[in-house]
């Protein structure tokens, strides 16, 4: 789960990390009021869940409250297209208004769940303000990394080593230590999967301030993070993906025209891949889970078909614990109930498969049966192309 | 021989009083697995289909001689269950539970250091040595006794691959699900080391997916150490960046963890890649023929 920059900064502030003075606003009038509080000169930042806002015109400087209001009027309601939003862009509904700071240097400070080491790792770089992946590609020697032992936590000497590596010493090294330890506490206590301060600003006055912040959270841990869950912004999510998640289905919208319904994440991805191999384009990833019931299958069909681009559906079920006859019954009833009007290819394999096939063939519905994944992919691609 | 589990493995179920725990304990017992005990705190002294239930893992171990555990307890309690099993000295812990907070797994992995327990999962289908022992949720009847080892991050795609193998008459030595979570127990390399040493295993199918760099690290290990042919398939070639594809660990982030990179690394290590998920069995058949 992602949150907005202003929410991440509020969270970081509570863990003792300095952030610029400022607040979020929903109207140009509010923006003007906040700008006035800040002394007139300020930065106005579009709040969307995507990076690359600066280059796309989503971060602007204002010299006066009036100018801030004017900028806000232009930004609010606009679609912002960055390299992370896709061509459709994201509508700006909220702005963060902040004080302007005097930049001495910009650093990168981040924390990730390190899969190779099975722990949290801190990453820092003297090259702040650019994407860390870019730095890692171009000059890996500029990336500093410390793995954190969960038994003892982030140790002061590790923070000092980072500080010295960034060229900070004395009081400035102490400030970095305090920020890094605060970030680690936030990471652990709030079940983050990623926390980035980029840039971490060294001001001309010698202060370290989190100028931008990005935080992602572990979906598996949301059950114990009500405060984080409350920050979820549904406007930033695909409504179909959200609806599916509420039903216990895992759905992700893609660009193609062949809807897929599969049990299991691996098989679902494999089904997308094989459609592509046969020259088609999958419209979605959809995992109905191991224990798909008739109701779940029906709901899954509804979500699939609400995507108007879908011109055919491929159902690929490997019935293990779920019996194929139960799945077949679910497919037939769902197809009847919601009148599936596009070509429907069904491939069933596993427990009670013969009974399942019999149910499909006797249903009177124009279901195209397939024996194997390859045959299923070939048939649905052909059926969709013919149309 | 096979690896990890065999007909002598004595299994206890943690979370045996829940619906999932009961369903699969029954199915594993029917398969022929020695299901010797169950553990649910507070339910000690009762039983499930003649399997005695205990309050604590250590009590179950001392009373029944269990040496492996399978965990179905809900996500908030799964990490504690794994660590309790490790404390009781079980040789193998199979965590089926999906949705364990990743931070919990960081602590679990640290706790397991220096202990003899091996962990599979969480979020995995389990492990099976066909004809001898099945621990987990996989459908037993698609597996056949034989000499192909299988290791995978996926569940149903593994069944698909195994089904292809069995239909071609290629039985399996042991099939191991390592799970779809970003931080988990045994990894590809741990399992390949075992297959490498197992006389029954002649070749290995490896099924990876997008996210992380485990497949790339495995490729380096295979190139340097693997003495048996490996056939692999990587799913998620059409997956978009930044989206979690069902499994918590299946996500391309910052342009890293793509199928393309993994396939390239494995090819470079001499691994035979299946061109399509429908050709995993056939690719293995060809590889075995070529290797006599």
XYZ file of C-alpha atoms in Angstrom, chain A:
387
model
C 0.000 0.000 0.000
C 1.195 3.523 -0.825
C 0.499 6.819 0.880
C 0.900 10.451 -0.170
C 3.988 12.529 0.453
C 2.215 14.768 2.958
C 1.040 11.706 4.900
C 4.527 10.174 4.876
C 6.026 13.432 6.143
C 3.494 13.653 8.943
C 4.417 10.099 9.928
C 8.149 10.810 9.769
C 7.703 13.971 11.851
C 6.176 11.855 14.602
C 9.294 9.676 14.542
C 11.484 12.717 15.132
C 12.536 13.381 11.546
C 12.620 17.088 10.567
C 10.340 17.958 7.629
C 9.621 21.364 6.054
C 6.872 23.460 7.651
C 3.647 23.235 5.698
C 0.287 21.487 5.232
C -1.905 19.805 2.670
C -4.737 21.720 0.984
C -7.697 20.903 -1.242
C -8.595 24.371 -2.596
C -6.680 27.393 -3.980
C -8.025 29.490 -1.064
C -6.539 27.088 1.459
C -3.263 27.165 -0.441
C -3.183 30.946 -0.222
C -3.864 30.861 3.530
C -1.073 28.353 4.136
C 1.322 30.340 1.934
C 0.588 33.413 4.017
C 1.327 31.514 7.237
C 4.627 30.440 5.696
C 5.542 34.042 4.928
C 4.442 34.163 1.277
C 7.221 32.364 -0.488
C 6.509 28.619 -0.757
C 6.523 25.400 -2.792
C 3.291 23.880 -4.119
C 3.471 20.124 -4.697
C 0.839 17.935 -6.373
C -0.046 14.913 -4.220
C -0.380 11.811 -6.371
C 0.972 8.307 -5.848
C 3.684 8.562 -8.491
C 7.208 9.819 -8.806
C 8.567 12.196 -11.427
C 6.185 14.996 -10.420
C 8.791 17.757 -10.697
C 9.563 17.126 -14.377
C 5.842 16.837 -15.154
C 5.045 20.271 -13.720
C 3.622 19.001 -10.447
C 6.050 20.947 -8.211
C 6.112 24.744 -8.473
C 7.638 27.647 -6.580
C 5.518 30.621 -5.574
C 6.789 34.025 -4.463
C 3.572 35.213 -2.830
C 0.264 33.863 -1.440
C -1.493 35.162 -4.573
C 0.897 33.367 -6.870
C 0.493 30.184 -4.802
C -3.273 30.468 -5.167
C -2.964 30.905 -8.930
C -0.639 27.879 -9.249
C -3.047 25.837 -7.123
C -5.939 26.819 -9.385
C -3.998 25.559 -12.383
C -2.877 22.296 -10.751
C -6.037 21.140 -8.985
C -8.247 18.951 -11.134
C -5.553 18.625 -13.807
C -4.259 15.256 -14.947
C -0.594 14.934 -14.192
C 1.332 12.609 -16.502
C 4.691 11.397 -15.194
C 6.851 8.456 -16.257
C 5.211 6.456 -13.458
C 1.541 7.260 -14.055
C 1.181 5.824 -17.542
C -0.234 7.908 -20.414
C -3.629 8.336 -18.744
C -2.068 10.313 -15.877
C -3.499 10.970 -12.423
C -5.895 13.680 -11.409
C -4.516 16.088 -8.825
C -6.928 16.521 -5.922
C -4.637 17.561 -3.132
C -1.636 19.884 -2.829
C 1.127 20.130 -0.268
C 2.226 23.693 0.493
C 5.617 24.015 2.146
C 8.259 26.540 3.115
C 11.205 27.018 0.775
C 14.601 25.995 2.107
C 18.144 26.983 1.218
C 19.863 24.010 -0.358
C 23.475 23.266 0.511
C 23.527 19.580 -0.520
C 21.076 16.799 -1.354
C 21.416 13.190 -0.189
C 19.464 9.986 -0.642
C 18.396 8.003 2.423
C 16.219 4.931 2.074
C 15.251 1.675 3.708
C 14.126 -1.502 1.984
C 13.118 -5.001 2.886
C 16.249 -6.758 1.673
C 15.129 -10.091 0.219
C 18.617 -11.473 -0.343
C 19.710 -10.841 3.247
C 16.311 -11.397 4.925
C 16.539 -8.139 6.856
C 15.987 -4.401 6.556
C 18.831 -2.565 4.811
C 19.611 1.173 4.855
C 20.793 2.699 1.626
C 22.383 6.123 1.398
C 24.032 8.126 -1.329
C 25.645 11.510 -1.676
C 23.744 11.800 -4.949
C 20.316 12.844 -3.788
C 17.374 14.136 -5.740
C 17.759 11.609 -8.534
C 16.360 8.082 -8.685
C 18.505 5.687 -6.700
C 18.180 2.958 -9.351
C 19.796 5.367 -11.785
C 22.719 5.986 -9.406
C 23.080 2.244 -8.787
C 23.304 1.659 -12.538
C 25.648 4.508 -13.337
C 27.956 4.573 -10.327
C 27.366 1.698 -7.883
C 30.345 2.837 -5.780
C 28.261 5.838 -4.712
C 25.715 3.602 -2.972
C 26.304 3.022 0.738
C 24.509 0.140 2.386
C 24.113 -1.185 5.928
C 22.225 -4.396 6.726
C 20.329 -4.221 10.021
C 20.383 -7.170 12.388
C 16.807 -7.406 13.710
C 18.054 -8.701 17.057
C 19.937 -5.482 17.907
C 18.483 -2.947 15.494
C 20.314 -0.184 13.662
C 23.511 0.517 15.580
C 25.045 3.980 16.085
C 28.335 2.962 14.475
C 26.482 1.968 11.324
C 24.892 5.417 11.192
C 28.278 7.054 11.723
C 29.757 4.959 8.939
C 26.969 6.194 6.631
C 27.491 9.796 7.751
C 31.237 9.672 7.118
C 30.600 8.031 3.768
C 28.329 10.941 2.851
C 30.969 13.438 3.962
C 29.142 14.500 7.131
C 30.929 14.884 10.436
C 30.461 16.348 13.901
C 26.998 17.715 14.626
C 25.839 16.888 11.099
C 26.758 13.218 11.579
C 24.704 13.238 14.787
C 21.727 14.672 12.916
C 21.981 11.905 10.328
C 22.175 9.311 13.105
C 19.005 10.635 14.679
C 17.147 10.703 11.333
C 18.303 7.236 10.281
C 17.327 5.698 13.609
C 13.955 7.449 13.484
C 13.404 6.113 9.989
C 14.239 2.572 11.151
C 11.796 2.846 14.070
C 9.076 4.046 11.695
C 9.923 1.255 9.245
C 9.627 -1.492 11.839
C 6.740 -0.131 13.896
C 4.626 0.685 10.850
C 5.487 -2.440 8.796
C 6.993 -0.626 5.824
C 8.264 -2.360 2.739
C 10.008 0.787 1.483
C 10.786 4.180 3.025
C 12.663 6.802 1.034
C 13.777 10.307 1.856
C 14.917 11.716 -1.439
C 16.288 14.225 -1.237
C 17.407 14.507 2.344
C 18.394 18.128 2.363
C 21.369 19.751 4.075
C 20.344 23.393 4.402
C 22.754 26.297 4.328
C 21.896 26.715 7.994
C 23.338 23.216 8.653
C 20.075 21.359 9.216
C 19.057 18.019 7.708
C 15.449 18.000 6.473
C 13.345 15.396 4.626
C 12.423 17.374 1.516
C 10.514 14.511 -0.124
C 9.288 11.227 1.310
C 7.883 8.040 -0.107
C 6.589 5.158 1.978
C 5.137 1.795 0.981
C 3.630 -0.659 3.436
C 3.423 -4.425 3.638
C -0.135 -5.403 2.712
C 0.212 -8.528 4.860
C 0.599 -6.347 7.951
C -2.290 -3.928 7.378
C -4.468 -5.925 9.782
C -2.362 -4.560 12.628
C -1.828 -1.043 11.225
C -5.214 0.690 11.446
C -3.537 4.102 11.380
C -1.870 3.287 8.045
C -4.948 1.627 6.566
C -6.874 4.840 7.268
C -4.485 6.698 4.937
C -5.463 4.564 1.933
C -6.593 6.823 -0.933
C -9.030 4.925 -3.145
C -8.845 7.652 -5.810
C -5.311 6.466 -6.469
C -6.350 2.868 -7.065
C -8.062 1.077 -9.918
C -11.678 0.697 -8.708
C -11.853 -2.842 -10.100
C -8.678 -3.829 -8.303
C -10.051 -2.456 -5.063
C -13.418 -4.161 -5.491
C -11.676 -7.462 -6.205
C -9.463 -7.153 -3.141
C -12.547 -6.638 -0.989
C -13.890 -9.951 -2.314
C -10.657 -11.782 -1.586
C -9.712 -11.904 -5.273
C -6.391 -10.771 -6.588
C -7.012 -8.719 -9.756
C -4.743 -6.442 -11.744
C -5.904 -4.579 -14.841
C -3.737 -4.769 -17.961
C -4.022 -3.323 -21.443
C -5.162 -6.282 -23.571
C -8.528 -7.738 -24.612
C -8.458 -11.319 -23.287
C -9.832 -11.644 -19.775
C -8.280 -14.389 -17.639
C -9.652 -16.251 -14.663
C -7.188 -18.614 -13.016
C -6.621 -20.249 -9.636
C -3.241 -19.508 -8.095
C -0.884 -16.577 -8.723
C 1.798 -18.555 -10.566
C -0.651 -20.235 -12.927
C -2.402 -16.882 -13.458
C 0.847 -15.260 -14.560
C 1.655 -18.301 -16.700
C -1.734 -17.951 -18.387
C -1.022 -14.311 -19.235
C 2.358 -15.303 -20.606
C 0.987 -18.071 -22.811
C -1.736 -15.803 -24.246
C 1.021 -13.436 -25.294
C 3.020 -16.320 -26.757
C 0.077 -17.135 -29.012
C -0.143 -13.541 -30.196
C -2.875 -12.269 -27.873
C -2.866 -9.640 -25.130
C -4.138 -10.395 -21.613
C -6.635 -7.899 -20.203
C -5.864 -8.736 -16.608
C -4.282 -10.878 -13.941
C -6.923 -12.610 -11.850
C -6.298 -15.175 -9.158
C -9.539 -16.575 -7.737
C -7.572 -18.417 -5.052
C -7.331 -22.037 -4.109
C -10.812 -22.312 -2.648
C -12.886 -20.669 -5.365
C -16.623 -21.073 -4.806
C -19.462 -20.480 -7.251
C -20.052 -17.040 -5.747
C -16.412 -16.094 -6.134
C -16.388 -17.275 -9.744
C -19.522 -15.190 -10.418
C -17.997 -12.082 -8.843
C -14.779 -12.664 -10.757
C -16.720 -12.839 -14.049
C -18.498 -9.583 -13.227
C -15.218 -7.787 -12.580
C -13.629 -9.238 -15.728
C -16.525 -8.246 -17.948
C -16.869 -4.756 -16.507
C -13.685 -4.042 -18.469
C -15.173 -2.991 -21.788
C -12.031 -3.931 -23.674
C -12.544 -7.621 -22.892
C -13.520 -9.458 -26.095
C -13.005 -12.989 -24.841
C -12.407 -14.847 -21.592
C -10.052 -17.707 -20.795
C -10.754 -19.731 -17.663
C -7.800 -21.877 -16.651
C -8.298 -23.932 -13.513
C -6.043 -26.598 -12.120
C -8.399 -28.260 -9.677
C -6.431 -29.722 -6.846
C -8.191 -29.154 -3.603
C -11.017 -27.544 -5.561
C -12.834 -30.165 -7.585
C -13.347 -29.479 -11.297
C -17.056 -30.323 -11.131
C -17.574 -27.613 -8.520
C -15.670 -25.101 -10.651
C -17.592 -26.127 -13.777
C -20.887 -25.687 -11.950
C -19.741 -22.238 -10.852
C -18.695 -21.239 -14.369
C -22.007 -22.424 -15.846
C -24.163 -20.684 -13.253
C -22.119 -17.506 -13.433
C -22.196 -17.470 -17.237
C -25.982 -17.900 -17.148
C -26.566 -15.325 -14.453
C -24.551 -12.564 -16.055
C -25.051 -13.654 -19.679
C -21.465 -13.834 -20.847
C -21.705 -12.600 -24.435
C -18.049 -12.925 -25.443
C -16.251 -16.147 -26.455
C -15.461 -18.226 -23.391
C -12.728 -20.855 -23.419
C -12.575 -23.114 -20.387
C -9.659 -25.382 -19.569
C -10.133 -27.637 -16.577
C -7.585 -30.065 -15.242
C -7.254 -32.070 -12.071
C -9.648 -33.729 -9.648
C -13.015 -34.832 -11.151
C -12.138 -33.325 -14.506
C -14.386 -35.660 -16.544
C -17.426 -34.726 -14.509
C -16.489 -31.062 -14.872
C -16.282 -31.320 -18.656
C -19.617 -33.100 -18.779
C -21.269 -30.270 -16.840
C -19.827 -27.725 -19.282
C -20.857 -29.615 -22.416
C -24.383 -30.304 -21.160
C -24.972 -26.724 -20.053
C -26.194 -25.600 -23.462
C -23.850 -22.624 -23.249
C -21.421 -21.958 -26.066
C -18.361 -22.732 -24.002
C -15.256 -23.683 -25.966
C -13.517 -26.500 -24.101
C -9.745 -26.999 -24.137
C -7.567 -29.844 -22.888
C -4.279 -28.077 -22.282
C -3.076 -24.566 -21.514
C -1.567 -24.263 -24.965
C -4.792 -25.334 -26.677
C -6.788 -22.943 -24.490
C -4.538 -20.010 -25.340
C -4.622 -20.824 -29.040
C -8.415 -21.090 -29.069
C -9.114 -17.860 -27.209
C -6.659 -15.881 -29.317
C -8.303 -17.260 -32.483
C -11.820 -16.537 -31.184
C -10.945 -12.953 -30.317
C -9.106 -12.282 -33.582
C -12.004 -13.634 -35.654
C -14.446 -11.146 -34.179
